[in-house]
Short mmCIF file of C-alpha atoms in Angstrom, two decimals:
data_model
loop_
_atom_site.label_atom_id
_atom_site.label_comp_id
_atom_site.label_asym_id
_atom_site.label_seq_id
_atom_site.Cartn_x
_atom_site.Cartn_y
_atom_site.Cartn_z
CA UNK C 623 1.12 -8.19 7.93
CA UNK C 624 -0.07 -4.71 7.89
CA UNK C 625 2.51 -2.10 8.89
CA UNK C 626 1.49 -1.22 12.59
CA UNK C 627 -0.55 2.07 12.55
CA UNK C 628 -1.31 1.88 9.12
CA UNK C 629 -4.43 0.31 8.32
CA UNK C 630 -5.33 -0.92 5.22
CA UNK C 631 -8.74 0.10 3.73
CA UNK C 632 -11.48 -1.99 2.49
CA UNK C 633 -14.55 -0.44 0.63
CA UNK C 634 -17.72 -2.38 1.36
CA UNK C 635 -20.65 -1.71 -1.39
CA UNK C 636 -24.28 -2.71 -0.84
CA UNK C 637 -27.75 -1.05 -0.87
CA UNK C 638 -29.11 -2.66 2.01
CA UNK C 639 -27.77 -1.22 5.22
CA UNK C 640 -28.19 -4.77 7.42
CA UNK C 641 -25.85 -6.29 5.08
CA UNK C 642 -23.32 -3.70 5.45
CA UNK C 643 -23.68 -4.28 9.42
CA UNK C 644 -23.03 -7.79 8.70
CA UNK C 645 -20.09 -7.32 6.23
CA UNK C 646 -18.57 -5.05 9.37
CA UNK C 647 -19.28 -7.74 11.72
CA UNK C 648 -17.51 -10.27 10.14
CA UNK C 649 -14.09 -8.33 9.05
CA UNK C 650 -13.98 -5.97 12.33
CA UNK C 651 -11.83 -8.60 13.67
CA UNK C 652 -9.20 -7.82 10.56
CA UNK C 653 -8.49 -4.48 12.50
CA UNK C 654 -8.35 -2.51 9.51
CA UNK C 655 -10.45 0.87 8.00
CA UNK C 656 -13.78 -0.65 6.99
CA UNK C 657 -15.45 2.44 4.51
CA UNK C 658 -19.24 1.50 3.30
CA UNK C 659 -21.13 2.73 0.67
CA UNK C 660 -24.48 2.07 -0.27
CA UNK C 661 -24.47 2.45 -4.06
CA UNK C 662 -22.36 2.81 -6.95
CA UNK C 663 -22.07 5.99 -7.36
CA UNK C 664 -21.43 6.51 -4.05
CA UNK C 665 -18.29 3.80 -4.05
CA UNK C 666 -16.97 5.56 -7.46
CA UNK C 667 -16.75 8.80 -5.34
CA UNK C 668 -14.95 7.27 -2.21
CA UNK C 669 -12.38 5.56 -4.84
CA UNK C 670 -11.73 8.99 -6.20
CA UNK C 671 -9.80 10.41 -3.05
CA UNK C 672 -8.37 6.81 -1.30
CA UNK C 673 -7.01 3.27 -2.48
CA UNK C 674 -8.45 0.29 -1.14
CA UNK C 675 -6.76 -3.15 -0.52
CA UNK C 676 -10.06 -4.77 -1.82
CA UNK C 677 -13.50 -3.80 -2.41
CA UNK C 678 -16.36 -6.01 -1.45
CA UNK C 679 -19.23 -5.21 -4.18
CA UNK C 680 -22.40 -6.47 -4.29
CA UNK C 681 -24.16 -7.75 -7.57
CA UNK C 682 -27.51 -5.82 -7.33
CA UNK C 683 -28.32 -3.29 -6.45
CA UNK C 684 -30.77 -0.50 -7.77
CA UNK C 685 -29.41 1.89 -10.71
CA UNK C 686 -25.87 1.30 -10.84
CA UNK C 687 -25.47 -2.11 -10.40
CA UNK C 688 -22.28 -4.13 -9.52
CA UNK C 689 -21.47 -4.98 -12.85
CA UNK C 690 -21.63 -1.55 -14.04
CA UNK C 691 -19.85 -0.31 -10.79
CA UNK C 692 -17.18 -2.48 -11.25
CA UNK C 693 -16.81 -1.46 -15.29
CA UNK C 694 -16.23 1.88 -14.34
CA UNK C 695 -13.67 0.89 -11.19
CA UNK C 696 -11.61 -0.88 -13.99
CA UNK C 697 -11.40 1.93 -16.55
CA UNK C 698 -10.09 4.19 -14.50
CA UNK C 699 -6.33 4.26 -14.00
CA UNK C 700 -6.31 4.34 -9.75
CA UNK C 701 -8.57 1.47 -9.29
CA UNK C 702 -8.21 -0.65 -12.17
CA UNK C 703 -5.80 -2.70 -10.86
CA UNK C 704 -7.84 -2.86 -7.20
CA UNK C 705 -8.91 -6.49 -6.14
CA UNK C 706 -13.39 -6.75 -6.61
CA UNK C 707 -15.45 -9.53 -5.21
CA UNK C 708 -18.76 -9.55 -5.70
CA UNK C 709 -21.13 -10.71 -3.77
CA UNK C 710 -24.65 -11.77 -4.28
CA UNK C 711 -27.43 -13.29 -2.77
CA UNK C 712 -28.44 -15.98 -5.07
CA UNK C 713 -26.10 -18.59 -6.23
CA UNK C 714 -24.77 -17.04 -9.58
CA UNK C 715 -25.76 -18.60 -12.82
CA UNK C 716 -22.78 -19.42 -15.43
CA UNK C 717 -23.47 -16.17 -17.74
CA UNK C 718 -23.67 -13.87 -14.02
CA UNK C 719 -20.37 -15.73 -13.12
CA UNK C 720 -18.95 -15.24 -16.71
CA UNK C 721 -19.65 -11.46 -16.52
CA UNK C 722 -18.75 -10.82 -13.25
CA UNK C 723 -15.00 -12.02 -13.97
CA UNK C 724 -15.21 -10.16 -17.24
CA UNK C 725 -15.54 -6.70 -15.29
CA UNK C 726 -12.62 -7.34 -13.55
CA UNK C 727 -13.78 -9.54 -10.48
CA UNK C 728 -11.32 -11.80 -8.58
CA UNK C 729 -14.20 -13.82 -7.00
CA UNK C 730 -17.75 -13.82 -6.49
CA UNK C 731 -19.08 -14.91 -3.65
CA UNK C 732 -22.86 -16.30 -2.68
CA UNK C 733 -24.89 -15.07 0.08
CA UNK C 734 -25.15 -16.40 2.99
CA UNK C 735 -20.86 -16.74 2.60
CA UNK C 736 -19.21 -18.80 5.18
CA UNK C 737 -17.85 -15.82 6.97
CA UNK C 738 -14.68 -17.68 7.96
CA UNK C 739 -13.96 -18.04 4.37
CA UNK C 740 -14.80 -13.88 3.66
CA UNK C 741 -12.23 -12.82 6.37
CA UNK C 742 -9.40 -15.13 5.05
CA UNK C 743 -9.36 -13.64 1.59
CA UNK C 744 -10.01 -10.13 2.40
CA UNK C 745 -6.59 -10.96 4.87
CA UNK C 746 -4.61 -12.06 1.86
CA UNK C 747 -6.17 -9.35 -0.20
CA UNK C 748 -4.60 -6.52 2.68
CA UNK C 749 -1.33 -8.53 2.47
CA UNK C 750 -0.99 -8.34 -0.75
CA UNK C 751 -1.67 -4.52 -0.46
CA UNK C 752 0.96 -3.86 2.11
CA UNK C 753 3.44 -5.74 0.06
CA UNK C 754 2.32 -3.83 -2.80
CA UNK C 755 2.59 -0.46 -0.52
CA UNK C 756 6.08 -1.41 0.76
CA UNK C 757 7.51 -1.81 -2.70
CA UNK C 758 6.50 1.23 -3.93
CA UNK C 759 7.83 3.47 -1.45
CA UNK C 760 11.11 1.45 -1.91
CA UNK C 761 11.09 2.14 -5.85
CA UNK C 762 9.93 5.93 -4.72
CA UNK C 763 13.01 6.27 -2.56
CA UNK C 764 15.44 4.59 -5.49
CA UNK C 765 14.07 6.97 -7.58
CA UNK C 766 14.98 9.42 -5.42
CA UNK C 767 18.82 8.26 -4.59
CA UNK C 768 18.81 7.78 -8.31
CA UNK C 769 17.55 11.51 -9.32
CA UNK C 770 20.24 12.94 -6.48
CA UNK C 771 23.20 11.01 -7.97
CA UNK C 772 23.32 9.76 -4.73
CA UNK C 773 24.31 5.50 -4.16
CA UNK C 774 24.30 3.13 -1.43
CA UNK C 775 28.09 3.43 -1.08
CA UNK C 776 27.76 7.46 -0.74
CA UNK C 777 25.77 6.94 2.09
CA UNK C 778 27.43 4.32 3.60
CA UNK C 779 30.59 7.06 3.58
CA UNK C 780 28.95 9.65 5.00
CA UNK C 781 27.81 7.84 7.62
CA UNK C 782 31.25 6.44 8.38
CA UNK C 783 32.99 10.17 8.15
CA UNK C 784 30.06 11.12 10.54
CA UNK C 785 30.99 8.76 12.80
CA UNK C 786 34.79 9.44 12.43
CA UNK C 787 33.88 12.98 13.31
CA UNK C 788 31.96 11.99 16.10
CA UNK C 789 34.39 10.02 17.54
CA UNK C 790 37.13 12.45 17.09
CA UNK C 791 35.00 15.49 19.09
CA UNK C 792 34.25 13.13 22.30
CA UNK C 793 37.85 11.92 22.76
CA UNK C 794 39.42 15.75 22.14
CA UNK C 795 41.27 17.03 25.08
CA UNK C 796 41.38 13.71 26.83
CA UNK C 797 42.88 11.65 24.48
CA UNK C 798 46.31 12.44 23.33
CA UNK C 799 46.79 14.63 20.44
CA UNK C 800 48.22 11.49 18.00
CA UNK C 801 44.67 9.44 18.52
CA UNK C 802 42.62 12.52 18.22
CA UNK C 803 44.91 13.47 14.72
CA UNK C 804 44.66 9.30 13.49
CA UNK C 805 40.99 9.98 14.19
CA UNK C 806 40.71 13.11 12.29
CA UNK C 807 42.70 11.75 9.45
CA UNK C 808 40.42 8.43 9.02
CA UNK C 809 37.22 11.07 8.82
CA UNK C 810 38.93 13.29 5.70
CA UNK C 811 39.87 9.85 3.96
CA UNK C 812 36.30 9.27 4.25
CA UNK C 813 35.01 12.79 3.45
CA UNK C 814 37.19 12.15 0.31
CA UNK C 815 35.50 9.18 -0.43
CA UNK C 816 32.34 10.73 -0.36
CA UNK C 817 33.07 13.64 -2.54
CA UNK C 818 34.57 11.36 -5.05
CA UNK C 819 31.74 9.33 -4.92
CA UNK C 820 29.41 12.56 -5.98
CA UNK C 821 28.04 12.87 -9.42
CA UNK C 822 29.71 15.71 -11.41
CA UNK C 823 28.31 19.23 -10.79
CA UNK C 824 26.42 20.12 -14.21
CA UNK C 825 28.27 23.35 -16.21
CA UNK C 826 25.59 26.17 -16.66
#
């Protein structure tokens, strides 16, 4: 599932607008950031400045066809790992099919598509993507614990000294002085921990 609020983008690619309308139709349902473009070129520059959880590419279209469209997707170092399936309005013959997956396609698809069929792998497509999304801001945030010296047990101190501290500035001057001082003492053990848990400061 997408994470609420966040919508996944899907690039749509075709010269004719009425097909465009249709591929809209069929995935509005999805609930996610439909983008169109109506040639190549014009899909190379959207991919510049956004990632896309799949892009929907038709085979032919005038100038830049998909083929070509999808050769350039795959050589550059964003996109080349984006999910393409074409799509194209005759049933494609064995050396169309044969290039199509050697640009980098993950399925090709004939017109008229069972649209039930369209909207369940575009779904799994903007899974995948989410999944995808989700572990790279975890490996971002390692990265970042990681750079800061800082570990899963450092913060797990802190937050325990916090709450030590916390607890010791509600109860004070209604509690009697012993539990406000056991309090206290518990939140410099743990203030202890955490400075013994920091990495060394580096000599200059």
């Amino acid at each position: 599932m997408v994470h609420p609020g966040r919508k996944a983008k899907i690039l749509l690619v075709d010269d004719r607008r009425e097909n465009l309308l249709a591929l809209e139709a069929i995935l509005q349902s999805l609930d996610q950031d439909l983008v169109t473009a109506e040639s190549g070129e014009d899909a190379l520059k959207r991919l510049l400045v956004d990632d896309y959880a799949v892009i929907l590419l038709d085979v032919q279209m005038p100038g830049m066809d998909g083929f070509e469209t999808a050769a350039h997707i795959k050589q550059r170092e964003r996109t080349r790992h984006t999910p393409i399936v074409f799509l194209t309005a005759t049933s494609p013959e064995p050396s169309h099919t044969f290039r199509g997956y050697a640009a980098g396609a993950v399925d090709y698809l004939s017109k008229p598509f069972d649209p039930w069929v369209l909207r369940a792998k575009v779904a799994v497509f903007i899974e995948l993507f989410e999944k995808n999304r989700l572990l790279e801001e975890q490996a971002r945030r390692l990265q970042r614990e990681v750079e800061l010296g800082v570990t899963r047990e450092f913060v797990d101190s802190l937050r325990h000294a916090e709450d030590h501290v916390r607890q010791a500035l509600e109860i004070c001057g209604s509690a009697p002085p012993e539990q406000v001082t056991k309090v206290l003492d518990a939140a410099v053990r743990e203030l202890s921990a955490v400075r013994a848990s920091l990495p060394p400061t580096p000599s200059l």
